[in-house]
Coordinates of C-alpha atoms in Angstrom, one line a residue:
Chain A
M1 CA 0.1 32.3 11.0
T2 CA 2.4 29.4 10.0
R3 CA 4.9 30.6 7.4
L4 CA 5.3 28.1 4.6
A5 CA 8.0 27.6 2.0
I6 CA 7.2 25.5 -1.0
L7 CA 9.9 23.8 -3.0
I8 CA 9.1 22.9 -6.6
S9 CA 10.7 21.7 -9.8
G10 CA 7.7 21.7 -12.2
T11 CA 4.1 22.8 -12.7
G12 CA 3.4 23.1 -9.0
T13 CA -0.2 21.8 -9.0
N14 CA 0.2 20.8 -5.3
M15 CA 1.7 24.2 -4.6
Q16 CA -1.4 25.7 -6.2
A17 CA -3.7 23.5 -4.0
I18 CA -1.8 24.7 -0.9
I19 CA -1.9 28.4 -2.0
D20 CA -5.7 28.1 -2.7
A21 CA -6.4 26.4 0.7
C22 CA -4.4 29.2 2.5
E23 CA -6.2 32.0 0.6
R24 CA -9.6 30.4 1.4
K25 CA -8.5 30.4 5.1
E26 CA -9.0 26.7 5.3
V27 CA -5.4 26.4 6.4
P28 CA -4.0 28.9 9.0
A29 CA -0.8 29.4 7.1
Q30 CA 0.6 31.6 4.4
V31 CA 2.9 30.7 1.6
T32 CA 5.8 33.0 2.3
V33 CA 8.2 31.9 -0.5
V34 CA 8.4 29.5 -3.4
I35 CA 11.8 28.1 -4.3
S36 CA 12.5 26.3 -7.6
D37 CA 15.7 24.5 -8.7
K38 CA 14.6 25.1 -12.3
P39 CA 14.4 28.6 -13.8
D40 CA 11.7 27.5 -16.2
A41 CA 9.4 25.7 -13.7
P42 CA 5.9 26.7 -14.7
G43 CA 5.0 26.9 -11.0
L44 CA 7.0 30.1 -10.7
E45 CA 4.4 31.9 -12.8
R46 CA 1.6 30.6 -10.6
A47 CA 3.5 32.0 -7.5
K48 CA 3.8 35.4 -9.2
K49 CA 0.1 35.5 -10.0
H50 CA -0.5 35.2 -6.3
R51 CA 2.2 37.8 -5.5
I52 CA 4.2 35.2 -3.6
P53 CA 8.0 35.8 -3.7
A54 CA 9.6 33.1 -6.0
V55 CA 13.3 32.4 -5.9
V56 CA 15.4 30.2 -8.2
F57 CA 18.5 28.4 -7.0
E58 CA 20.2 26.3 -9.6
P59 CA 22.5 23.5 -8.4
K60 CA 24.8 24.2 -11.4
D61 CA 25.6 27.6 -10.0
F62 CA 27.1 26.2 -6.9
P63 CA 30.3 24.3 -6.3
S64 CA 28.6 21.5 -4.4
K65 CA 25.2 20.2 -3.2
D66 CA 26.1 21.5 0.3
A67 CA 26.7 25.0 -1.0
Y68 CA 23.5 24.9 -3.0
E69 CA 21.4 23.7 -0.1
L70 CA 23.1 26.2 2.3
E71 CA 21.8 29.0 0.1
I72 CA 18.3 27.6 0.3
V73 CA 18.6 27.3 4.1
K74 CA 19.7 31.0 4.3
E75 CA 16.6 32.0 2.3
L76 CA 14.4 29.9 4.5
Q77 CA 15.8 31.3 7.6
K78 CA 15.7 34.9 6.3
K79 CA 12.0 34.4 5.6
R80 CA 11.5 32.8 9.1
I81 CA 9.9 29.7 7.6
D82 CA 8.1 27.3 10.0
L83 CA 7.3 24.5 7.5
V84 CA 9.0 23.5 4.3
C85 CA 6.7 21.7 1.8
L86 CA 8.2 19.7 -1.0
A87 CA 5.8 19.8 -3.9
G88 CA 7.3 18.0 -6.9
Y89 CA 10.8 19.1 -5.9
M90 CA 12.8 16.5 -7.9
R91 CA 15.9 16.3 -5.8
I92 CA 16.8 14.2 -2.8
V93 CA 17.1 16.5 0.2
G94 CA 20.6 16.3 1.7
P95 CA 21.6 16.8 5.4
T96 CA 22.5 20.4 4.9
L97 CA 18.9 21.3 4.0
L98 CA 17.2 18.8 6.1
S99 CA 19.0 19.2 9.5
P100 CA 17.7 22.7 10.3
F101 CA 14.1 21.7 9.3
K102 CA 13.9 18.1 10.7
G103 CA 10.4 17.6 11.8
R104 CA 9.4 20.8 9.9
M105 CA 9.8 19.5 6.3
I106 CA 7.1 17.4 4.6
N107 CA 6.6 15.8 1.2
I108 CA 3.8 14.3 -0.8
H109 CA 4.3 11.0 -2.7
P110 CA 1.9 9.6 -5.3
A111 CA 1.6 6.1 -3.8
L112 CA 0.7 4.3 -0.6
L113 CA 4.1 4.2 1.0
P114 CA 6.1 2.0 1.7
S115 CA 4.9 0.7 -1.7
F116 CA 6.5 2.3 -4.8
P117 CA 8.9 4.8 -3.4
G118 CA 11.1 6.9 -5.7
L119 CA 10.4 8.1 -9.2
H120 CA 7.4 7.3 -11.3
A121 CA 5.4 5.9 -8.5
Q122 CA 2.1 5.8 -10.5
Q123 CA 3.8 3.9 -13.3
Q124 CA 5.4 1.5 -10.8
A125 CA 1.9 0.8 -9.3
F126 CA 0.3 0.5 -12.7
D127 CA 3.0 -2.0 -13.9
Y128 CA 2.8 -4.0 -10.7
G129 CA -0.9 -4.5 -11.1
V130 CA -2.2 -3.4 -7.7
T131 CA -5.9 -2.7 -7.6
I132 CA -5.4 0.0 -4.9
T133 CA -2.8 2.7 -4.8
G134 CA -2.9 6.2 -3.4
A135 CA -1.0 9.2 -2.0
T136 CA 1.0 9.8 1.1
V137 CA 2.0 13.0 3.0
H138 CA 5.0 12.3 5.2
F139 CA 7.7 14.1 7.2
V140 CA 11.1 14.0 5.4
D141 CA 13.9 12.0 6.9
D142 CA 17.2 11.0 5.4
G143 CA 15.8 8.2 3.3
V144 CA 13.9 8.4 0.0
D145 CA 10.2 8.5 0.9
T146 CA 10.7 6.7 4.2
G147 CA 9.8 9.4 6.8
P148 CA 6.9 9.2 9.3
I149 CA 3.5 9.2 7.6
I150 CA 1.0 12.0 8.4
V151 CA -1.9 11.0 6.1
Q152 CA -2.6 8.7 3.3
S153 CA -5.5 8.3 0.9
A154 CA -6.4 5.2 -1.1
V155 CA -7.2 5.4 -4.8
P156 CA -8.7 2.5 -6.9
V157 CA -7.0 1.3 -10.1
K158 CA -9.7 0.7 -12.6
E159 CA -9.9 -1.9 -15.3
D160 CA -9.6 0.6 -18.2
D161 CA -7.1 2.9 -16.5
T162 CA -4.0 4.2 -18.3
V163 CA -1.1 5.6 -16.3
E164 CA -2.5 9.0 -17.1
S165 CA -6.0 8.4 -15.9
L166 CA -4.7 6.8 -12.8
S167 CA -2.2 9.6 -12.2
A168 CA -5.0 12.2 -12.5
R169 CA -7.1 10.3 -9.9
I170 CA -4.2 10.2 -7.5
L171 CA -3.4 13.9 -8.1
A172 CA -6.9 14.9 -7.1
E173 CA -6.3 13.1 -3.7
E174 CA -2.9 14.8 -3.4
H175 CA -4.6 18.1 -3.7
R176 CA -7.0 17.1 -1.0
I177 CA -4.6 15.6 1.6
Y178 CA -1.6 17.9 1.3
P179 CA -3.5 21.0 2.6
K180 CA -5.1 18.9 5.3
A181 CA -1.7 17.8 6.6
I182 CA -0.4 21.4 6.5
K183 CA -3.6 22.5 8.4
W184 CA -2.8 19.9 11.2
F185 CA 0.8 21.0 11.4
A186 CA -0.2 24.7 11.5
E187 CA -2.7 23.9 14.3
G188 CA 0.0 22.2 16.3
K189 CA -1.8 18.9 16.2
L190 CA 1.0 16.7 15.0
T191 CA 3.7 15.1 17.1
I192 CA 6.3 12.6 15.8
E193 CA 6.9 9.6 18.1
G194 CA 9.5 7.3 16.6
R195 CA 8.2 6.3 13.2
K196 CA 4.6 7.4 14.0
V197 CA 2.9 10.7 13.7
K198 CA 0.3 11.3 16.4
L199 CA -2.7 13.5 15.5
R200 CA -4.5 15.0 18.5
Chain B
M1 CA -19.1 -26.4 -9.9
T2 CA -15.6 -25.4 -9.3
R3 CA -13.8 -27.8 -6.9
L4 CA -11.8 -26.1 -4.2
A5 CA -9.1 -27.3 -1.9
I6 CA -8.2 -25.1 1.1
L7 CA -4.8 -25.4 2.7
I8 CA -4.6 -24.3 6.4
S9 CA -2.3 -24.4 9.3
G10 CA -4.5 -22.8 12.0
T11 CA -8.0 -21.6 12.9
G12 CA -9.2 -21.3 9.4
T13 CA -11.4 -18.3 9.6
N14 CA -10.9 -17.5 6.0
M15 CA -11.7 -21.1 5.2
Q16 CA -14.9 -20.7 7.1
A17 CA -15.8 -17.6 5.1
I18 CA -15.2 -19.5 1.9
I19 CA -17.3 -22.5 3.1
D20 CA -20.1 -20.2 4.2
A21 CA -20.1 -18.3 0.9
C22 CA -20.3 -21.6 -1.0
E23 CA -23.1 -22.9 1.2
R24 CA -25.0 -19.7 0.7
K25 CA -24.6 -20.2 -3.1
E26 CA -22.9 -16.9 -3.4
V27 CA -19.9 -18.6 -5.0
P28 CA -20.4 -21.4 -7.6
A29 CA -17.9 -23.7 -6.0
Q30 CA -17.7 -26.4 -3.4
V31 CA -14.9 -27.0 -0.9
T32 CA -13.9 -30.5 -1.8
V33 CA -11.1 -31.0 0.6
V34 CA -9.3 -29.2 3.4
I35 CA -5.6 -30.0 3.9
S36 CA -3.6 -29.1 7.0
D37 CA 0.1 -29.4 7.7
K38 CA -0.7 -29.4 11.5
P39 CA -2.8 -32.2 13.0
D40 CA -4.1 -29.9 15.7
A41 CA -5.2 -27.0 13.5
P42 CA -8.6 -25.9 14.8
G43 CA -9.7 -25.4 11.3
L44 CA -9.9 -29.2 10.9
E45 CA -12.8 -29.3 13.3
R46 CA -14.6 -26.6 11.3
A47 CA -14.2 -28.7 8.2
K48 CA -15.7 -31.7 9.9
K49 CA -18.7 -29.8 11.1
H50 CA -19.5 -29.1 7.4
R51 CA -18.8 -32.7 6.5
I52 CA -15.9 -31.7 4.3
P53 CA -13.0 -34.2 4.0
A54 CA -10.1 -33.0 6.0
V55 CA -6.6 -34.4 5.5
V56 CA -3.4 -33.9 7.5
F57 CA 0.0 -34.2 5.9
E58 CA 2.9 -33.4 8.3
P59 CA 6.2 -32.4 6.7
K60 CA 8.1 -34.3 9.4
D61 CA 6.6 -37.6 8.1
F62 CA 8.3 -37.1 4.8
P63 CA 12.0 -37.3 3.8
S64 CA 11.9 -34.0 2.0
K65 CA 9.8 -31.0 1.2
D66 CA 9.4 -32.4 -2.3
A67 CA 8.1 -35.7 -1.0
Y68 CA 5.7 -33.9 1.3
E69 CA 4.4 -31.6 -1.4
L70 CA 4.1 -34.5 -3.9
E71 CA 1.7 -36.2 -1.5
I72 CA -0.4 -33.1 -1.4
V73 CA -0.4 -32.9 -5.2
K74 CA -1.6 -36.5 -5.4
E75 CA -4.5 -35.7 -3.0
L76 CA -5.4 -32.6 -5.0
Q77 CA -5.4 -34.6 -8.3
K78 CA -7.3 -37.5 -6.8
K79 CA -10.0 -35.0 -5.8
R80 CA -9.9 -33.3 -9.2
I81 CA -9.2 -29.9 -7.6
D82 CA -9.7 -26.8 -9.9
L83 CA -8.5 -24.1 -7.5
V84 CA -6.2 -24.3 -4.4
C85 CA -6.9 -21.6 -1.8
L86 CA -4.2 -21.0 0.8
A87 CA -5.9 -19.7 3.9
G88 CA -3.4 -19.3 6.7
Y89 CA -1.2 -22.0 5.4
M90 CA 2.1 -21.1 7.1
R91 CA 4.6 -22.6 4.6
I92 CA 6.2 -21.3 1.5
V93 CA 4.8 -23.3 -1.4
G94 CA 7.6 -25.0 -3.4
P95 CA 7.8 -25.8 -7.1
T96 CA 6.5 -29.4 -6.6
L97 CA 3.2 -28.2 -5.3
L98 CA 3.0 -25.0 -7.3
S99 CA 3.8 -26.3 -10.8
P100 CA 0.7 -28.4 -11.4
F101 CA -1.5 -25.6 -10.0
K102 CA 0.2 -22.5 -11.5
G103 CA -2.6 -20.0 -12.2
R104 CA -4.9 -22.1 -10.1
M105 CA -3.5 -21.4 -6.7
I106 CA -4.4 -18.2 -4.8
N107 CA -3.5 -16.7 -1.4
I108 CA -4.7 -14.0 0.9
H109 CA -2.4 -11.6 2.6
P110 CA -3.3 -9.2 5.4
A111 CA -1.7 -6.1 3.8
L112 CA -1.8 -4.0 0.7
L113 CA 1.0 -5.7 -1.3
P114 CA 3.7 -5.0 -2.2
S115 CA 3.8 -3.3 1.2
F116 CA 4.5 -5.7 4.1
P117 CA 5.0 -9.1 2.5
G118 CA 5.9 -12.1 4.7
L119 CA 5.0 -12.8 8.3
H120 CA 3.2 -10.6 10.7
A121 CA 2.0 -8.1 8.0
Q122 CA -0.4 -6.4 10.4
Q123 CA 2.4 -5.8 13.0
Q124 CA 4.7 -4.6 10.2
A125 CA 2.1 -2.0 9.0
F126 CA 1.4 -1.0 12.6
D127 CA 5.0 -0.5 13.4
Y128 CA 5.7 1.4 10.2
G129 CA 3.0 3.9 11.0
V130 CA 0.9 3.8 7.8
T131 CA -2.6 5.3 8.1
I132 CA -4.0 2.9 5.5
T133 CA -3.3 -0.8 5.1
G134 CA -5.5 -3.6 3.9
A135 CA -5.8 -7.1 2.4
T136 CA -4.8 -8.6 -0.9
V137 CA -5.9 -11.8 -2.8
H138 CA -3.3 -12.8 -5.3
F139 CA -2.3 -15.7 -7.5
V140 CA 0.7 -17.6 -6.0
D141 CA 4.0 -17.5 -7.9
D142 CA 7.4 -18.6 -6.9
G143 CA 8.1 -15.5 -4.7
V144 CA 6.7 -14.7 -1.3
D145 CA 3.5 -12.7 -1.7
T146 CA 4.6 -11.4 -5.1
G147 CA 2.1 -13.0 -7.5
P148 CA -0.5 -11.2 -9.7
I149 CA -3.1 -9.4 -7.7
I150 CA -6.8 -10.2 -8.0
V151 CA -8.3 -7.9 -5.5
Q152 CA -7.3 -5.6 -2.7
S153 CA -9.2 -3.8 0.0
A154 CA -8.0 -0.7 1.9
V155 CA -8.4 -0.6 5.7
P156 CA -7.8 2.5 7.8
V157 CA -5.4 2.5 10.8
K158 CA -7.1 4.4 13.6
E159 CA -5.4 6.6 16.2
D160 CA -6.3 4.3 19.1
D161 CA -5.7 1.1 17.3
T162 CA -3.7 -1.8 18.8
V163 CA -2.3 -4.5 16.5
E164 CA -5.2 -6.6 17.6
S165 CA -7.9 -4.1 16.7
L166 CA -6.3 -3.4 13.4
S167 CA -5.9 -7.1 12.6
A168 CA -9.6 -7.7 13.4
R169 CA -10.6 -4.9 11.0
I170 CA -8.3 -6.3 8.3
L171 CA -9.7 -9.8 8.9
A172 CA -13.2 -8.7 8.2
E173 CA -12.1 -7.4 4.8
E174 CA -10.3 -10.7 4.2
H175 CA -13.5 -12.6 4.8
R176 CA -15.2 -10.3 2.3
I177 CA -12.7 -10.3 -0.6
Y178 CA -11.5 -13.9 -0.5
P179 CA -14.9 -15.4 -1.5
K180 CA -15.3 -12.6 -4.1
A181 CA -12.0 -13.6 -5.8
I182 CA -13.0 -17.2 -5.8
K183 CA -16.4 -16.3 -7.3
W184 CA -14.7 -14.5 -10.1
F185 CA -12.3 -17.4 -10.7
A186 CA -15.2 -19.9 -10.6
E187 CA -17.2 -17.8 -13.1
G188 CA -14.2 -17.8 -15.5
K189 CA -13.8 -14.1 -15.2
L190 CA -10.1 -13.9 -14.4
T191 CA -7.2 -14.0 -16.8
I192 CA -3.5 -13.5 -16.0
E193 CA -1.6 -11.2 -18.4
G194 CA 1.9 -10.8 -17.3
R195 CA 1.8 -9.3 -13.8
K196 CA -1.8 -8.2 -14.2
V197 CA -5.1 -10.0 -13.6
K198 CA -7.8 -8.9 -15.9
L199 CA -11.4 -9.1 -14.7
R200 CA -14.0 -9.3 -17.4

């Protein structure tokens, strides 16, 4: 069984989708630990409901970002984590956290990258006036939302959409493709070749 | 009937799709003139087959880009053109040509803008490793592929794709959505509001 860590900052709906997919045995993995950088992240409660260990590390309790990330790395190594899943973790991952998990850390982004990287991707897409946006699961590299893409899903923008209705439609796709990407990883089907992810 | 001008530089397959849609009466418009910046553009022959006036203006025959574009504007005005369709026209439209046709000039781009603007969009998408790309019809503004979007279509990138197979799949969508956008324009259904195109 592939051992997953999920990093969150908020409600953790993607985390919930991953937990559910694992519990339904659709994904040959188990969520071994949930880590939040916010003590009041509602996702922590969700983790507890599923009896998944939930840990909080607050950057303000550490002298530097390096020190903060090193503590996370220790936790991940202690739990023998195979794959780190960012799920609404609202920080840029630094080299201290990334290096030990390069090729083993993935993220979900609510847009069809490389369009609309960074914060508020749904709002960015809405304001730009695209008629198609979507969601992307990708390996994390040292850029912001620039890593090799595992899977994407296209979502239409409708005439009467608000940012909220559009975001909800994208979120439904996120919940579908994130577990799928984790399944492929857990089954050993993914290899990174340069910028590309091969699925076999 | 909406009077169309189509600007080409090459084979003119999108031009052909537009001509065919007009001839089949799917689009309430007629292609009134085809203008090429290259005397050997194969699209010129296609135009002649359909008895559509085809004109060549070569930038090298003019003292400046302004003078070149002014000649095109004269031709467009002489033919009382309602809508200018760029279809593989391999030049950046300058203010001389754009100003009189602002909101009445559209372009097709073989990617889901704002991803992969500029040249070789299919190659750019292929090299980036996206799993979804597509095509975009948009109004022309003074940027490169930045204008308000009328319609987009998503196209999957497949595991065994080459740039050529991917380009062919995108091209099929181009041929589908370009006539559709022209139809909406000709029916008076499009209004530009800021960056957004409203379809009613």
